[in-house]
PDB file of C-alpha atoms in Angstrom:
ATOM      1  CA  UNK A   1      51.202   1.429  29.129  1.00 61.00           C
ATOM      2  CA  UNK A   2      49.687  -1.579  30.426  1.00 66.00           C
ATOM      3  CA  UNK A   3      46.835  -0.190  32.075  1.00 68.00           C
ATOM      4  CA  UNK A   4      46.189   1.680  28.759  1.00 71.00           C
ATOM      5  CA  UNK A   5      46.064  -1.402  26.626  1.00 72.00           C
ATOM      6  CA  UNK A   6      44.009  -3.051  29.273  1.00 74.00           C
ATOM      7  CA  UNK A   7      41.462  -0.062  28.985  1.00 75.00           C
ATOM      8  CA  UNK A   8      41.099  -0.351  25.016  1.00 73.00           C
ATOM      9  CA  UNK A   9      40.362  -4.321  25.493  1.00 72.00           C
ATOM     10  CA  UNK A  10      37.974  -3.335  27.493  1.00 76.00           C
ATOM     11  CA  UNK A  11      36.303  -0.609  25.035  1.00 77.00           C
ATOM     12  CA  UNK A  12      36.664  -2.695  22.117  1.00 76.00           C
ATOM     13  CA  UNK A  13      34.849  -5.725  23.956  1.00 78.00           C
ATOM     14  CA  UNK A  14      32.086  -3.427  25.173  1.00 79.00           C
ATOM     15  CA  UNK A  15      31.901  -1.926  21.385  1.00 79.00           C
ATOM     16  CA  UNK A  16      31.941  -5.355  20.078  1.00 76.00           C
ATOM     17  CA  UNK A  17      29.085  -6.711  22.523  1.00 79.00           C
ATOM     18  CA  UNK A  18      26.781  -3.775  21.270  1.00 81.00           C
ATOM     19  CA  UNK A  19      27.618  -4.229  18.213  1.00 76.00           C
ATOM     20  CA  UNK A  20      26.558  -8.099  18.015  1.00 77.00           C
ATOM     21  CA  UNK A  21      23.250  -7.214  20.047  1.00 79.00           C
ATOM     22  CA  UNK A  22      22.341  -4.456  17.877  1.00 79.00           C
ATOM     23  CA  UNK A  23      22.415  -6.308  14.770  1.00 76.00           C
ATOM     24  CA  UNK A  24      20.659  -9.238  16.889  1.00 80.00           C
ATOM     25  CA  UNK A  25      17.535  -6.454  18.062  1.00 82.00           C
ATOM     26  CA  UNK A  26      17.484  -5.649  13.798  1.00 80.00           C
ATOM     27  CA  UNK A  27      17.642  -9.217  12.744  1.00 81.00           C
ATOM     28  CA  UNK A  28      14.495  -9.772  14.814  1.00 82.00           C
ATOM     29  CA  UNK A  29      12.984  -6.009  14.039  1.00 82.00           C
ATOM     30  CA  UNK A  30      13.235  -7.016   9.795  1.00 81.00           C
ATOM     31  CA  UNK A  31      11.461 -10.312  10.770  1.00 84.00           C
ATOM     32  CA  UNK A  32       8.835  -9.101  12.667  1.00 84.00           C
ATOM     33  CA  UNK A  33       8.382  -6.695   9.888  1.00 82.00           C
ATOM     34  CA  UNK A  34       7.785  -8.772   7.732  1.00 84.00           C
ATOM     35  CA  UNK A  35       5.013 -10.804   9.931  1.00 90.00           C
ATOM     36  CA  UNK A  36       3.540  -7.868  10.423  1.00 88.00           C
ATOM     37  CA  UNK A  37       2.956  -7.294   6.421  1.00 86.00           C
ATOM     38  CA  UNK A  38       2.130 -10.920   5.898  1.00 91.00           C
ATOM     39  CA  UNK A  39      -0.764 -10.206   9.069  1.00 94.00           C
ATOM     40  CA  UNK A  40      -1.803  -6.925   7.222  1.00 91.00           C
ATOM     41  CA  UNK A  41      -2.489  -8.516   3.652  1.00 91.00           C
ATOM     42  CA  UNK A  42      -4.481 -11.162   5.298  1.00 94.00           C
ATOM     43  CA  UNK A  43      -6.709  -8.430   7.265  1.00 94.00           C
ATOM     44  CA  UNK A  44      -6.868  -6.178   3.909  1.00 93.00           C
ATOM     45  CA  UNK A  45      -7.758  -9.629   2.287  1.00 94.00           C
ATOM     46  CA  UNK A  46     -10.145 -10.866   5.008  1.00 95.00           C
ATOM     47  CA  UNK A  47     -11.834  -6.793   4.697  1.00 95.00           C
ATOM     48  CA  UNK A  48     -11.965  -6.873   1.280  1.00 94.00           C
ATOM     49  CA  UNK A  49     -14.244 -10.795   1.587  1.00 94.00           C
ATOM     50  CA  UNK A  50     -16.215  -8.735   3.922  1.00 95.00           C
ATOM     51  CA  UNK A  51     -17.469  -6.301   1.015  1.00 96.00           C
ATOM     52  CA  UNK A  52     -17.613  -7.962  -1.455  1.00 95.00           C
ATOM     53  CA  UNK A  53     -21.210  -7.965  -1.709  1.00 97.00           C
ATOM     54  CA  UNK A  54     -21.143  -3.832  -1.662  1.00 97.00           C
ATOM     55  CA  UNK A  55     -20.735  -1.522  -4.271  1.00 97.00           C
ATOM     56  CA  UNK A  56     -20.482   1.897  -3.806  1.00 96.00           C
ATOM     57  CA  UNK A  57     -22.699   4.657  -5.712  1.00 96.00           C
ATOM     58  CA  UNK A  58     -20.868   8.244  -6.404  1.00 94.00           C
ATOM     59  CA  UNK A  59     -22.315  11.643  -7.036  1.00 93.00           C
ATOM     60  CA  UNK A  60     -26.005  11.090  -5.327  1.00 93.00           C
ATOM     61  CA  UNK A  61     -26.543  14.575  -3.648  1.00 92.00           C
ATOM     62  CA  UNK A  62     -27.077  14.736   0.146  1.00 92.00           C
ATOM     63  CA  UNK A  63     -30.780  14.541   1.400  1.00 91.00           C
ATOM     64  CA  UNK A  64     -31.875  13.497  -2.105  1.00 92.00           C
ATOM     65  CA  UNK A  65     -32.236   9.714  -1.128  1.00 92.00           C
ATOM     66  CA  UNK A  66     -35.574  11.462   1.419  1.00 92.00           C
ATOM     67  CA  UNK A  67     -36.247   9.429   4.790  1.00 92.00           C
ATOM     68  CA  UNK A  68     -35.732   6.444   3.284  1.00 95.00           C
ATOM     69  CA  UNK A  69     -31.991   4.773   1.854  1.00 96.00           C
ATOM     70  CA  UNK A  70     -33.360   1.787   1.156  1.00 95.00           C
ATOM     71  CA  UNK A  71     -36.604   2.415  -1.161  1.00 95.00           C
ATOM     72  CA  UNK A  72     -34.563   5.547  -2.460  1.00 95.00           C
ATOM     73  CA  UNK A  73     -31.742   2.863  -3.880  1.00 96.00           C
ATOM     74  CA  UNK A  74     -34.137   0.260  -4.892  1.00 95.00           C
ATOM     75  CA  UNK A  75     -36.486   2.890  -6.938  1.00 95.00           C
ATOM     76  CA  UNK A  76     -33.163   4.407  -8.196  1.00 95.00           C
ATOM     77  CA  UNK A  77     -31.301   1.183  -9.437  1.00 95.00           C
ATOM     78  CA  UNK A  78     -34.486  -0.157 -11.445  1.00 94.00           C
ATOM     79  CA  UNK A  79     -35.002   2.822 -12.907  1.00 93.00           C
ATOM     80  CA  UNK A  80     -32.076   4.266 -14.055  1.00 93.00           C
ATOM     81  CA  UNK A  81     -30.522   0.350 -15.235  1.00 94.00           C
ATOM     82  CA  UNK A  82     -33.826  -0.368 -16.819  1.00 90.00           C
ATOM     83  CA  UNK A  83     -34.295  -3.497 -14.706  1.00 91.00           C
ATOM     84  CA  UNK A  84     -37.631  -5.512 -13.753  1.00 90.00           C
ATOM     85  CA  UNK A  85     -39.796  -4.178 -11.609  1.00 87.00           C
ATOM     86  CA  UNK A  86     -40.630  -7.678 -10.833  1.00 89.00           C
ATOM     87  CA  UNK A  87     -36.614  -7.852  -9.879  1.00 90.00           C
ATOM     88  CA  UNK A  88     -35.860  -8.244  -5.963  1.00 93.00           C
ATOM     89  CA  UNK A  89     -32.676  -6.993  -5.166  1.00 95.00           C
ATOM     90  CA  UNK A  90     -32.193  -8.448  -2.054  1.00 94.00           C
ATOM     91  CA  UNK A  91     -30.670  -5.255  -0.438  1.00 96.00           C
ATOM     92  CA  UNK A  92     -29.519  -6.161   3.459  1.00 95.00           C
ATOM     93  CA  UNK A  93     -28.413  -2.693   3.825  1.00 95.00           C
ATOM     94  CA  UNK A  94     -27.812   1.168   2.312  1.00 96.00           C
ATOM     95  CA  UNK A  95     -26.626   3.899   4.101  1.00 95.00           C
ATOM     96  CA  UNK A  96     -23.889   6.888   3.289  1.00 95.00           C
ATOM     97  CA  UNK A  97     -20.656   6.497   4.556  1.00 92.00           C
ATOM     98  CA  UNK A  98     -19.620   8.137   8.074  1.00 84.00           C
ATOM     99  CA  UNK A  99     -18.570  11.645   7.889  1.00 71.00           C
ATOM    100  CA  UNK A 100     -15.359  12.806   7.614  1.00 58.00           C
ATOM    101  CA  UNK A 101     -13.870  15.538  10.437  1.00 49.00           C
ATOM    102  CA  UNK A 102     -13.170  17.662   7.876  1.00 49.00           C
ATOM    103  CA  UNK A 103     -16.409  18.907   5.530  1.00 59.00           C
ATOM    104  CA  UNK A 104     -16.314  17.825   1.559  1.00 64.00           C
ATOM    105  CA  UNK A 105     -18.169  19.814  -1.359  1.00 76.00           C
ATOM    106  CA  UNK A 106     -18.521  16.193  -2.691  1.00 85.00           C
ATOM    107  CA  UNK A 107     -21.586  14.310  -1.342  1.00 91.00           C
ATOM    108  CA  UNK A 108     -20.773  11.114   0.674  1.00 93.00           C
ATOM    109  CA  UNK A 109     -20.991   7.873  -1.132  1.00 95.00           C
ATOM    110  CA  UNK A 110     -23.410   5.511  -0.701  1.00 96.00           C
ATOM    111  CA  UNK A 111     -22.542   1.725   0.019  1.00 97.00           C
ATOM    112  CA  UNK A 112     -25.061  -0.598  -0.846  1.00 97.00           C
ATOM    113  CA  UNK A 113     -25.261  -4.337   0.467  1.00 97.00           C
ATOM    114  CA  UNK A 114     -26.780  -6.804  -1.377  1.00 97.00           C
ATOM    115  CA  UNK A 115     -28.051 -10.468   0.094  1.00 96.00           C
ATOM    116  CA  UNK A 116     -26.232 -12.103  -3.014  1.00 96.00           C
ATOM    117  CA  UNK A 117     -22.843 -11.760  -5.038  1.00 96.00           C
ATOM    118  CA  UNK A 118     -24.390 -12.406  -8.066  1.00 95.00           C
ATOM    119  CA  UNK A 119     -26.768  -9.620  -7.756  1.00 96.00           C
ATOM    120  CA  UNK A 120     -24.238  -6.917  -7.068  1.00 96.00           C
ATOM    121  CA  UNK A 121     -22.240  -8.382 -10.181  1.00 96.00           C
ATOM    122  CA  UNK A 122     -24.761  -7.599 -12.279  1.00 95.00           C
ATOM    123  CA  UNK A 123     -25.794  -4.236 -11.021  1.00 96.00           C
ATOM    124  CA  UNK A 124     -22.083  -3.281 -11.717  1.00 95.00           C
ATOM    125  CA  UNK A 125     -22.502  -4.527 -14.830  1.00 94.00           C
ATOM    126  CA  UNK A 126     -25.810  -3.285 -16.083  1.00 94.00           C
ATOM    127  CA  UNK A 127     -24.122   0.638 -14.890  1.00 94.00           C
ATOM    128  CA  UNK A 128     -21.215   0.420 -16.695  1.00 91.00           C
ATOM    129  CA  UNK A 129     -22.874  -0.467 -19.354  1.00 91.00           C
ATOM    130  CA  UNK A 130     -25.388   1.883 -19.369  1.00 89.00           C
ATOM    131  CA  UNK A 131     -22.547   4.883 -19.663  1.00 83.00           C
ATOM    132  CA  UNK A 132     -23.245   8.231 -17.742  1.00 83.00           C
ATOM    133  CA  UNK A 133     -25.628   8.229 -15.644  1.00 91.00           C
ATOM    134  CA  UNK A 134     -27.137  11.617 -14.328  1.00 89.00           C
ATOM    135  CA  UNK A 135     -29.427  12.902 -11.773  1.00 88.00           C
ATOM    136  CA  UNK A 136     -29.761  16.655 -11.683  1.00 85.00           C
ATOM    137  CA  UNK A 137     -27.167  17.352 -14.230  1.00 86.00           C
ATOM    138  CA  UNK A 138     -24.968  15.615 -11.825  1.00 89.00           C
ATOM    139  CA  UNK A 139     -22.914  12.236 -12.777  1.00 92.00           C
ATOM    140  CA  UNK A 140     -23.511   9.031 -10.824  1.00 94.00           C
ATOM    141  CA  UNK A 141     -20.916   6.925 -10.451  1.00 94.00           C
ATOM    142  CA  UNK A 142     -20.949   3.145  -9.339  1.00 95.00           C
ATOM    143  CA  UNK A 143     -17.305   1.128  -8.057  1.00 94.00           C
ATOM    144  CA  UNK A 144     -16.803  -1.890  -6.050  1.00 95.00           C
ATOM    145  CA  UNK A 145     -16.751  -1.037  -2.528  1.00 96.00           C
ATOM    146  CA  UNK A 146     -13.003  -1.795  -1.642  1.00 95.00           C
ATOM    147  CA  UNK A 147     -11.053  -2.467   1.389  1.00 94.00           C
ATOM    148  CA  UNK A 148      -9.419   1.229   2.863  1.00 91.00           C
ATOM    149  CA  UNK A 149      -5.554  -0.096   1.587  1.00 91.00           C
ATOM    150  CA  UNK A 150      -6.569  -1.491  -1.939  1.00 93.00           C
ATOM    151  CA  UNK A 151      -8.556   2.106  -2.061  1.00 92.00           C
ATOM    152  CA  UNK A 152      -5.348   3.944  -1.241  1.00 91.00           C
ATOM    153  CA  UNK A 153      -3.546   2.596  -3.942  1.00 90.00           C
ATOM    154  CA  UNK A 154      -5.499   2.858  -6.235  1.00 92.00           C
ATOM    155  CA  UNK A 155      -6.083   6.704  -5.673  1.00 91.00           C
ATOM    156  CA  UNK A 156      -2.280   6.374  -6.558  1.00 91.00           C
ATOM    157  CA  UNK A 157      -2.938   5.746 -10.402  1.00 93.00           C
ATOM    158  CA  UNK A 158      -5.193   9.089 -10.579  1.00 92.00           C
ATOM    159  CA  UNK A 159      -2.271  11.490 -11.962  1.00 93.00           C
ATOM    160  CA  UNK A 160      -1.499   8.541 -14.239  1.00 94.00           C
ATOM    161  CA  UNK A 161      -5.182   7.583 -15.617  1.00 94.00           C
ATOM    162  CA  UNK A 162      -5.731  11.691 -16.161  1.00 93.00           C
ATOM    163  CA  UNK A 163      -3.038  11.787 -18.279  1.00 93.00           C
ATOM    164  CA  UNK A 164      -3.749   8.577 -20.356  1.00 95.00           C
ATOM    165  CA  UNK A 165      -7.481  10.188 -20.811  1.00 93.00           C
ATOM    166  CA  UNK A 166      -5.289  13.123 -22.239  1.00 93.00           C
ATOM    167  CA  UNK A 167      -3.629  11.143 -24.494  1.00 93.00           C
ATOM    168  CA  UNK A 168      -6.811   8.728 -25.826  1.00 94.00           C
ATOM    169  CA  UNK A 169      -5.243   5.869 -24.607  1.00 95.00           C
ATOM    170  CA  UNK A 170      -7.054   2.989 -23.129  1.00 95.00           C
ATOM    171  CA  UNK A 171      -6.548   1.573 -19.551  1.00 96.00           C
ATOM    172  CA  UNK A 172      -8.374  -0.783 -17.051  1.00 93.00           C
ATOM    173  CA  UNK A 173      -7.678  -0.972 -13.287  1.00 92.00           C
ATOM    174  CA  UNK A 174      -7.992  -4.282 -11.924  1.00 88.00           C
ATOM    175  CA  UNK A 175      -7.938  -4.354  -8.228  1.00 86.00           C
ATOM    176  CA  UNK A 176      -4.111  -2.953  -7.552  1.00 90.00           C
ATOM    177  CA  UNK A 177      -2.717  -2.868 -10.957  1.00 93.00           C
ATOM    178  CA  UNK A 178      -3.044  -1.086 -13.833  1.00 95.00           C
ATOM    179  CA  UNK A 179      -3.530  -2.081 -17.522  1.00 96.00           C
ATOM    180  CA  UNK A 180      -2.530  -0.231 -20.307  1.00 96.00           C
ATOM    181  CA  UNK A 181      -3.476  -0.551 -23.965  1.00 96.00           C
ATOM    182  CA  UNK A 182      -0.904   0.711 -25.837  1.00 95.00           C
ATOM    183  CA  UNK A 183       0.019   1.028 -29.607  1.00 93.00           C
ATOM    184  CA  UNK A 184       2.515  -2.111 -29.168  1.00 93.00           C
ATOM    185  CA  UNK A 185      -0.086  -4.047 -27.056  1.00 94.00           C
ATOM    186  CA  UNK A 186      -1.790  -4.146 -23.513  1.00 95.00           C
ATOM    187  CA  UNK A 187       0.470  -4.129 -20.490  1.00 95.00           C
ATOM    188  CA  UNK A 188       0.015  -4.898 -16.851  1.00 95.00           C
ATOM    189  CA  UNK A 189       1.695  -2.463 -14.294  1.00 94.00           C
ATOM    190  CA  UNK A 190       1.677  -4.256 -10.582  1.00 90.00           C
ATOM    191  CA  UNK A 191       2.180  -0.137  -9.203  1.00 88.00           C
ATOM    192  CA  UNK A 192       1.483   3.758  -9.594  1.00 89.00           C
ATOM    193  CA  UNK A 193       5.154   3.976  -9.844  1.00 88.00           C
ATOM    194  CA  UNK A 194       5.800   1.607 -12.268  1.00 90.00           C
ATOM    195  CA  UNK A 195       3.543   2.406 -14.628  1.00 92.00           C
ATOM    196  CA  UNK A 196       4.552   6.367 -13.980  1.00 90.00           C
ATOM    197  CA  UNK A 197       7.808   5.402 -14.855  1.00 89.00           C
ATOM    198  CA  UNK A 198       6.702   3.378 -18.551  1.00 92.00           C
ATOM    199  CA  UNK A 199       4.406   6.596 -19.147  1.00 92.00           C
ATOM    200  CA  UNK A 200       7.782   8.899 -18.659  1.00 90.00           C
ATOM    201  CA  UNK A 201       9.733   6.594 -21.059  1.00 91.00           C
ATOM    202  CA  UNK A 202       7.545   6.650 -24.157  1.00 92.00           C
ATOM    203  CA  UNK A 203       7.416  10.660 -23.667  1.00 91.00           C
ATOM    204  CA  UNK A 204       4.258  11.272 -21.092  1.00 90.00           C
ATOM    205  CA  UNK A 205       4.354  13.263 -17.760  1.00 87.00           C
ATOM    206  CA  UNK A 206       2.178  12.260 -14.458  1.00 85.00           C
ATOM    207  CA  UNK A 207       2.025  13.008 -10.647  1.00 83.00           C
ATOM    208  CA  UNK A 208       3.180   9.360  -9.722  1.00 76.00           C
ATOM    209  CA  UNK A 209       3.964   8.223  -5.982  1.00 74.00           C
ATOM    210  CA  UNK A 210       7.224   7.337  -4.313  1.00 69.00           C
ATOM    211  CA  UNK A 211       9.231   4.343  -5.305  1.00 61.00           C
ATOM    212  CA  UNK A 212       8.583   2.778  -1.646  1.00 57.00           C
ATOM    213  CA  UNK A 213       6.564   3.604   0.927  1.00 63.00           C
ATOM    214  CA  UNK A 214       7.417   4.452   4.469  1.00 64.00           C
ATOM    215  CA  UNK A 215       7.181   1.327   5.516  1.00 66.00           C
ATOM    216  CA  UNK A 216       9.276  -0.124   3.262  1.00 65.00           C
ATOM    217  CA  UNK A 217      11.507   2.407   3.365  1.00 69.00           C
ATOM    218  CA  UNK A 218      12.082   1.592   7.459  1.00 72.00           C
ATOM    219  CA  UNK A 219      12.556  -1.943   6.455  1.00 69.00           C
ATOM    220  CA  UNK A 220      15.536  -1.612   3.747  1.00 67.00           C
ATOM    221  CA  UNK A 221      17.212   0.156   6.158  1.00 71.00           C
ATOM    222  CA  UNK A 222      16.799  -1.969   8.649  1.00 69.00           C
ATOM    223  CA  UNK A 223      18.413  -4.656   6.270  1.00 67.00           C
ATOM    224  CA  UNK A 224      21.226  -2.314   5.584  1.00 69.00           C
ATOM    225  CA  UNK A 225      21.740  -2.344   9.264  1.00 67.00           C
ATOM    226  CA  UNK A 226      21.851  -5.984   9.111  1.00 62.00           C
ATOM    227  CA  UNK A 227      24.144  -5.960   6.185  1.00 64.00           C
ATOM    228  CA  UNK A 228      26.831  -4.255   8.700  1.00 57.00           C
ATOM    229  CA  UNK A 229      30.083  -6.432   9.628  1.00 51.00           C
ATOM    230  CA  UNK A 230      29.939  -7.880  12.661  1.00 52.00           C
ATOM    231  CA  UNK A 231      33.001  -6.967  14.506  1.00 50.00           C
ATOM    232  CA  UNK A 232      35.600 -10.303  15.093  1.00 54.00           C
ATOM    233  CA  UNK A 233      34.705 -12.594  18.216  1.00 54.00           C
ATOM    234  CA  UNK A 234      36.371 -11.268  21.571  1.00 49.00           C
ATOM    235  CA  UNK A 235      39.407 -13.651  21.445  1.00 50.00           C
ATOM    236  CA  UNK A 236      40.037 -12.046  18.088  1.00 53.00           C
ATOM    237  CA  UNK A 237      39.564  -8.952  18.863  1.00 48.00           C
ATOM    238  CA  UNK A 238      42.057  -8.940  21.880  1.00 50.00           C
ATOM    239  CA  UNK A 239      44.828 -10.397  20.085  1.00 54.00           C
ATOM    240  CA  UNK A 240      44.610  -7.193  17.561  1.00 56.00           C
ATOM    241  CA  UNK A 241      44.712  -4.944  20.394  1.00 52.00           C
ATOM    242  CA  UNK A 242      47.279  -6.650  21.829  1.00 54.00           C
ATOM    243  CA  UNK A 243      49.316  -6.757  18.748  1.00 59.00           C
ATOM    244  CA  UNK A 244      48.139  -2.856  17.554  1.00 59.00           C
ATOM    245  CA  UNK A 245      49.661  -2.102  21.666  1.00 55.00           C
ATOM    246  CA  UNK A 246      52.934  -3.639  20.693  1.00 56.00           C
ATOM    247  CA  UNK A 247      53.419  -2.217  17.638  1.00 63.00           C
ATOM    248  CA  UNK A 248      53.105   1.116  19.149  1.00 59.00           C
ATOM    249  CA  UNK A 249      55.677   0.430  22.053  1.00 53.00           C
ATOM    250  CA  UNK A 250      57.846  -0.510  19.510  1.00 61.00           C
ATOM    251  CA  UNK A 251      57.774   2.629  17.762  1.00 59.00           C
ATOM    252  CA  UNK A 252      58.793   4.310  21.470  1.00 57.00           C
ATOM    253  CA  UNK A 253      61.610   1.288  21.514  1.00 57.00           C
ATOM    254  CA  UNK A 254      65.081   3.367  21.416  1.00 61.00           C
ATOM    255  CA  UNK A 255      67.861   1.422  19.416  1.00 61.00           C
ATOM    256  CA  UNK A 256      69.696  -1.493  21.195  1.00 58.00           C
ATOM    257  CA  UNK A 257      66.404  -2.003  23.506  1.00 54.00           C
ATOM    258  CA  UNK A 258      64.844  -5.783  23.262  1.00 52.00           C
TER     259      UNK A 258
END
């Protein structure tokens, strides 16, 4: 019976030691998670300082701009906004974004780069203002040219915006979030799936994302992890299995025995 107590010490002090190291190997797994995220909004930051002298022009069919981007976009802009002809635009560079592997029926954007920030600003400007704007019974679009994450999410607020067009209601989409004009007043949603979920309480339906992403999905779970009880330190835990062995022998213990 000794040698069988002596055996579960030993389990329960190898359980215990993996145990403490696992949670240890999470602790620092949730921390360098969380580096990484801080290192990944500085890139997406430091990407989206990179462009912000672009903007990016939607709709322009393919070959139309001829064998040259960058007279194509400068005859384009001053025509179409009505600016100077006297205007220099400064434009450092225009070209069509790379191709994707897999073909589109859409034409490739086109990302234009301007020498100042001002200039872009107003070229923004001056097409949104100016409404639709067609070529060949086609629409032409114009956006900021943002960094591939902020892009992501906000392709995340399509199902939403489509169904507040629907509806008449009025919405803006600064950067991440989303702004709402509704009856009560404007609103600011910081995500898709907040806003998906204010748009299912006052009665509308929308395609809307995931509550979390995989990433942060990995890293709650990894805190749950750490969230575990840590089993008792060895000395502890080898007076309970000493004490769980002897209360067992003394259920064997025949009457009269001490």
């Amino acid at each position: 019976m000794q040698g069988l107590t002596s055996r579960v010490d030993e389990v329960e002090s190898r359980v215990g030691l993996v145990e403490d190291a696992t949670v240890e190997l999470t602790e620092a797994m949730v921390t360098w998670s969380k580096r990484q995220r801080n290192i990944q909004n500085k890139l997406t930051d430091l990407e989206s300082r990179s462009r912000r002298n672009n903007i990016r022009i939607f709709g322009v069919a393919e070959g139309e701009e001829g064998t040259s981007m960058h007279q194509y976009i400068t005859d384009f802009l001053k025509s179409k906004l009505a600016l100077p002809a006297e205007l220099d635009l400064r434009i450092q560079r225009a070209h069509r974004v790379f191709a994707s592997t897999l073909r589109s029926a859409q034409p490739r954007p086109i990302i234009v780069n301007f020498q100042e920030f001002t200039t872009k600003e107003r070229i923004l400007k001056e097409a949104w203002k100016k409404g639709p704007i067609q070529v060949k019974d086609k629409n032409i679009y114009f956006d900021h040219d943002y960094a591939t994450e902020v892009a992501q999410k906000r392709r995340e607020y399509q199902g939403i915006k489509k169904a507040l067009k629907e509806r008449g209601i009025r919405f803006q989409t600064p950067f991440t979030s989303i702004r709402i004009h509704w009856e009560d007043g404007a609103r600011v949603y910081g995500n898709a799936y907040e806003a998906g979920r204010e748009l299912q309480k006052r009665g509308l339906s929308a395609e809307t994302p995931a509550a979390s992403t995989e990433e942060e999905e990995i890293t709650a779970r990894l805190q749950e992890i750490v969230s575990w009880r840590r089993a008792p330190p060895k000395r502890q835990r080898e007076s309970s299995a000493a004490q769980r062995a002897k209360d067992r022998l003394r259920g064997y213990q025949r009457p009269g025995d001490k």
